[in-house]
Short mmCIF file of C-alpha atoms in Angstrom, two decimals:
data_model
loop_
_atom_site.label_atom_id
_atom_site.label_comp_id
_atom_site.label_asym_id
_atom_site.label_seq_id
_atom_site.Cartn_x
_atom_site.Cartn_y
_atom_site.Cartn_z
CA UNK Z 1 0.00 0.00 0.00
CA UNK Z 2 2.74 2.39 0.92
CA UNK Z 3 4.58 1.44 -2.28
CA UNK Z 4 1.53 2.36 -4.40
CA UNK Z 5 1.10 5.65 -2.56
CA UNK Z 6 4.73 6.49 -3.25
CA UNK Z 7 4.30 5.71 -6.95
CA UNK Z 8 1.15 7.89 -7.16
CA UNK Z 9 2.87 10.80 -5.42
CA UNK Z 10 5.89 10.46 -7.75
CA UNK Z 11 3.65 10.49 -10.84
CA UNK Z 12 1.80 13.57 -9.54
CA UNK Z 13 5.08 15.41 -8.89
CA UNK Z 14 6.43 14.37 -12.28
CA UNK Z 15 3.25 15.54 -14.01
CA UNK Z 16 3.34 18.83 -12.16
CA UNK Z 17 6.96 19.35 -13.11
CA UNK Z 18 6.22 18.53 -16.76
CA UNK Z 19 3.25 20.93 -16.76
CA UNK Z 20 5.39 23.66 -15.18
CA UNK Z 21 8.18 23.39 -17.74
CA UNK Z 22 5.69 23.18 -20.64
CA UNK Z 23 3.91 26.36 -19.51
CA UNK Z 24 7.25 28.12 -19.08
CA UNK Z 25 8.38 27.18 -22.64
CA UNK Z 26 5.09 28.34 -24.16
CA UNK Z 27 5.29 31.66 -22.33
CA UNK Z 28 8.87 32.18 -23.53
CA UNK Z 29 7.83 31.47 -27.12
CA UNK Z 30 5.00 34.01 -26.90
CA UNK Z 31 7.33 36.64 -25.43
CA UNK Z 32 9.92 35.98 -28.14
CA UNK Z 33 7.30 36.17 -30.86
CA UNK Z 34 5.91 39.38 -29.44
CA UNK Z 35 9.40 40.86 -29.17
CA UNK Z 36 10.23 39.97 -32.77
CA UNK Z 37 6.90 41.35 -33.99
CA UNK Z 38 7.47 44.55 -32.02
CA UNK Z 39 11.00 44.87 -33.41
CA UNK Z 40 9.76 44.29 -36.99
CA UNK Z 41 6.97 46.84 -36.56
CA UNK Z 42 9.35 49.39 -35.08
CA UNK Z 43 11.82 48.83 -37.92
CA UNK Z 44 9.04 49.22 -40.45
CA UNK Z 45 7.93 52.47 -38.83
CA UNK Z 46 11.49 53.77 -38.73
CA UNK Z 47 11.94 52.89 -42.43
CA UNK Z 48 8.65 54.55 -43.27
CA UNK Z 49 9.68 57.67 -41.32
CA UNK Z 50 13.06 57.73 -43.05
CA UNK Z 51 11.41 57.34 -46.47
CA UNK Z 52 8.93 60.08 -45.67
CA UNK Z 53 11.73 62.39 -44.53
CA UNK Z 54 13.72 61.60 -47.68
CA UNK Z 55 10.73 62.32 -49.92
CA UNK Z 56 10.11 65.56 -48.01
CA UNK Z 57 13.74 66.61 -48.43
CA UNK Z 58 13.73 65.70 -52.13
CA UNK Z 59 10.43 67.52 -52.59
CA UNK Z 60 11.85 70.56 -50.81
CA UNK Z 61 14.99 70.48 -52.94
CA UNK Z 62 12.95 70.16 -56.13
CA UNK Z 63 10.73 73.04 -55.10
CA UNK Z 64 13.75 75.17 -54.28
CA UNK Z 65 15.39 74.33 -57.59
CA UNK Z 66 12.24 75.20 -59.48
CA UNK Z 67 11.92 78.51 -57.66
CA UNK Z 68 15.54 79.41 -58.40
CA UNK Z 69 15.13 78.47 -62.03
CA UNK Z 70 11.95 80.52 -62.33
CA UNK Z 71 13.63 83.55 -60.79
CA UNK Z 72 16.68 83.42 -63.05
CA UNK Z 73 16.70 84.76 -66.61
CA UNK Z 74 17.49 82.04 -69.21
CA UNK Z 75 21.08 82.34 -70.50
CA UNK Z 76 19.94 82.39 -74.13
CA UNK Z 77 17.37 85.14 -73.63
CA UNK Z 78 18.32 88.34 -75.40
CA UNK Z 79 17.15 91.50 -73.61
CA UNK Z 80 14.94 93.92 -75.51
CA UNK Z 81 16.58 96.95 -77.04
CA UNK Z 82 16.62 99.62 -74.38
CA UNK Z 83 15.41 103.13 -75.04
CA UNK Z 84 18.28 105.57 -75.03
CA UNK Z 85 18.44 108.13 -72.18
CA UNK Z 86 17.11 111.56 -73.10
CA UNK Z 87 20.58 113.14 -73.03
CA UNK Z 88 21.89 110.54 -75.47
CA UNK Z 89 18.85 110.80 -77.72
CA UNK Z 90 19.21 114.56 -77.89
CA UNK Z 91 22.81 114.21 -79.08
CA UNK Z 92 21.92 112.08 -82.11
CA UNK Z 93 18.91 113.93 -83.50
CA UNK Z 94 18.85 114.08 -87.26
CA UNK Z 95 17.82 117.31 -88.95
CA UNK Z 96 16.35 116.67 -92.40
CA UNK Z 97 14.53 119.99 -92.70
CA UNK Z 98 14.82 121.32 -96.28
CA UNK Z 99 17.08 118.35 -97.12
CA UNK Z 100 17.48 117.24 -100.73
CA UNK Z 101 18.24 113.71 -101.87
CA UNK Z 102 19.23 112.31 -105.24
CA UNK Z 103 19.12 108.81 -106.66
CA UNK Z 104 22.31 107.03 -107.71
CA UNK Z 105 22.95 103.82 -109.68
CA UNK Z 106 25.12 102.77 -106.73
CA UNK Z 107 21.95 102.09 -104.74
CA UNK Z 108 19.62 100.90 -107.50
CA UNK Z 109 18.59 97.83 -105.49
CA UNK Z 110 17.83 99.71 -102.25
CA UNK Z 111 16.04 102.76 -100.83
CA UNK Z 112 19.25 104.67 -100.17
CA UNK Z 113 19.68 108.09 -101.78
CA UNK Z 114 22.60 110.50 -101.65
CA UNK Z 115 22.03 113.34 -99.22
CA UNK Z 116 22.95 116.43 -101.21
CA UNK Z 117 25.02 119.12 -99.50
CA UNK Z 118 25.95 116.90 -96.53
CA UNK Z 119 29.27 115.24 -95.79
CA UNK Z 120 30.51 112.86 -93.10
CA UNK Z 121 33.43 114.18 -91.06
CA UNK Z 122 35.37 111.78 -88.79
CA UNK Z 123 35.02 112.71 -85.13
CA UNK Z 124 38.72 112.10 -84.49
CA UNK Z 125 39.38 115.26 -86.51
CA UNK Z 126 37.70 117.31 -83.78
CA UNK Z 127 34.44 119.31 -83.70
CA UNK Z 128 33.64 120.69 -87.19
CA UNK Z 129 33.15 124.36 -87.92
CA UNK Z 130 30.25 123.65 -90.30
CA UNK Z 131 26.63 123.16 -89.22
CA UNK Z 132 26.03 119.68 -87.83
CA UNK Z 133 22.78 118.05 -88.98
CA UNK Z 134 23.35 114.71 -87.25
CA UNK Z 135 25.78 112.34 -85.58
CA UNK Z 136 26.58 108.68 -85.71
CA UNK Z 137 29.32 106.46 -84.36
CA UNK Z 138 32.61 107.97 -85.46
CA UNK Z 139 31.15 110.74 -87.66
CA UNK Z 140 29.55 114.15 -87.67
CA UNK Z 141 27.12 114.82 -90.50
CA UNK Z 142 27.73 118.40 -91.59
CA UNK Z 143 26.43 120.81 -94.19
CA UNK Z 144 29.20 120.84 -96.76
CA UNK Z 145 29.57 119.99 -100.42
CA UNK Z 146 28.91 116.27 -100.81
CA UNK Z 147 31.72 113.99 -101.95
CA UNK Z 148 31.80 112.76 -105.55
CA UNK Z 149 31.13 108.97 -105.85
CA UNK Z 150 33.27 108.85 -109.01
CA UNK Z 151 36.25 110.33 -107.10
CA UNK Z 152 35.77 108.74 -103.73
CA UNK Z 153 38.19 109.07 -100.83
CA UNK Z 154 37.89 107.31 -97.46
CA UNK Z 155 38.66 110.63 -95.75
CA UNK Z 156 35.47 112.11 -97.27
CA UNK Z 157 32.72 109.47 -96.89
CA UNK Z 158 29.41 109.90 -98.69
CA UNK Z 159 26.22 110.46 -96.66
CA UNK Z 160 23.05 108.67 -97.77
CA UNK Z 161 19.49 108.62 -96.47
CA UNK Z 162 16.67 106.06 -96.42
CA UNK Z 163 13.37 107.95 -96.35
CA UNK Z 164 11.34 104.81 -95.77
CA UNK Z 165 13.18 103.96 -92.54
CA UNK Z 166 14.10 107.54 -91.68
CA UNK Z 167 17.78 106.73 -91.17
CA UNK Z 168 21.06 108.10 -92.46
CA UNK Z 169 24.11 106.11 -93.49
CA UNK Z 170 27.77 106.63 -94.34
CA UNK Z 171 29.40 105.00 -97.37
CA UNK Z 172 32.93 104.06 -96.33
CA UNK Z 173 34.26 102.79 -99.66
CA UNK Z 174 34.56 99.25 -98.29
CA UNK Z 175 32.87 96.22 -99.87
CA UNK Z 176 32.12 92.89 -98.20
CA UNK Z 177 32.53 89.90 -100.52
CA UNK Z 178 31.94 86.16 -100.14
CA UNK Z 179 34.10 83.85 -102.23
CA UNK Z 180 32.69 80.75 -103.84
CA UNK Z 181 33.64 77.40 -102.34
CA UNK Z 182 37.21 76.44 -103.22
CA UNK Z 183 38.24 79.89 -104.53
CA UNK Z 184 41.54 81.24 -103.21
CA UNK Z 185 41.42 84.70 -101.59
CA UNK Z 186 44.41 85.62 -103.76
CA UNK Z 187 41.91 86.25 -106.54
CA UNK Z 188 40.97 89.48 -104.74
CA UNK Z 189 44.48 90.92 -104.78
CA UNK Z 190 46.09 89.31 -107.82
CA UNK Z 191 43.16 89.11 -110.24
CA UNK Z 192 41.02 92.04 -109.12
CA UNK Z 193 43.79 94.25 -107.76
CA UNK Z 194 41.93 95.08 -104.54
CA UNK Z 195 43.18 95.74 -101.02
CA UNK Z 196 42.00 93.33 -98.30
CA UNK Z 197 41.12 95.14 -95.06
CA UNK Z 198 39.71 92.25 -93.03
CA UNK Z 199 39.38 88.54 -93.67
CA UNK Z 200 37.23 85.73 -92.25
CA UNK Z 201 38.39 82.60 -94.11
CA UNK Z 202 36.14 80.25 -92.14
CA UNK Z 203 33.07 81.84 -93.73
CA UNK Z 204 34.88 82.87 -96.95
CA UNK Z 205 34.10 86.56 -96.22
CA UNK Z 206 36.51 89.43 -96.93
CA UNK Z 207 36.33 93.22 -96.69
CA UNK Z 208 38.05 94.95 -99.58
CA UNK Z 209 38.55 98.38 -101.12
CA UNK Z 210 40.57 100.02 -103.86
CA UNK Z 211 44.32 100.33 -103.17
CA UNK Z 212 44.35 103.80 -104.80
CA UNK Z 213 42.47 106.98 -103.99
CA UNK Z 214 40.45 108.61 -105.28
CA UNK Z 215 38.55 105.86 -107.08
CA UNK Z 216 35.19 105.33 -108.74
CA UNK Z 217 32.80 103.48 -106.42
CA UNK Z 218 30.62 102.35 -109.31
CA UNK Z 219 33.55 100.80 -111.19
CA UNK Z 220 34.61 98.72 -108.17
CA UNK Z 221 31.00 97.75 -107.50
CA UNK Z 222 30.54 96.48 -111.07
CA UNK Z 223 33.82 94.53 -111.01
CA UNK Z 224 32.75 92.70 -107.89
CA UNK Z 225 29.21 92.00 -109.12
CA UNK Z 226 30.41 90.56 -112.43
CA UNK Z 227 33.30 88.43 -111.16
CA UNK Z 228 32.41 84.69 -111.39
CA UNK Z 229 34.65 83.74 -108.45
CA UNK Z 230 32.47 85.66 -105.98
CA UNK Z 231 29.32 84.32 -104.42
CA UNK Z 232 28.12 87.78 -103.38
CA UNK Z 233 29.29 91.34 -102.82
CA UNK Z 234 27.81 94.32 -100.98
CA UNK Z 235 28.78 97.93 -100.43
CA UNK Z 236 29.30 98.77 -96.77
CA UNK Z 237 26.98 101.44 -95.36
CA UNK Z 238 27.31 102.35 -91.70
CA UNK Z 239 23.90 103.29 -90.38
CA UNK Z 240 22.09 103.94 -87.15
CA UNK Z 241 18.49 104.75 -86.30
CA UNK Z 242 18.04 108.40 -85.43
CA UNK Z 243 15.28 110.24 -83.63
CA UNK Z 244 13.75 112.97 -85.79
CA UNK Z 245 13.21 116.52 -84.57
#
């Protein structure tokens, strides 16, 4: 009897111990699972916060870049022509009152006409004693006997006028020419006997004039127009828009 009682007590103790350790293992598993889930959730939240912060920063940077770009003027934009200050406009007024103009075969393909009784005087010669009827870069336009196109000299440029545009111009005696592809620029000096003032070989463009003075502008113009080695030629006319009185 005592032996059986001892066996029963042993089995009860053994069962209790087994139940205790089983409950302890299950509780540890739940705690571990909860800890891992909490860690995963926290990591996910941290990642989400980091992503949100990154997007916010990128969005802020993009917004800032856009604002800067919208406030800056594009590099290729060309500003509008500014209106000259009053003092500068007053100094370049053109007086065409009682002016007379005559046509010339030199300008048959344009609206330019020779301004009779007016001559261009270089400003580096000092203020002229004659009446000034206008100014332009480098020249005074004065009331003096006009130069003769058939006996032209660079020291006495011819003044012309375009009534349609209301502008004056100065004929310098220089011609711009464009050579045909493959033509040597020596044709200008050796064949045509001209003097080269400026050259731009990359675009086959040269500025030429007669090596002797005085010379006939029309003769040089015709030589250049009729030469087969030239692609084009044009008489140089310095001009600037003036404000009328």
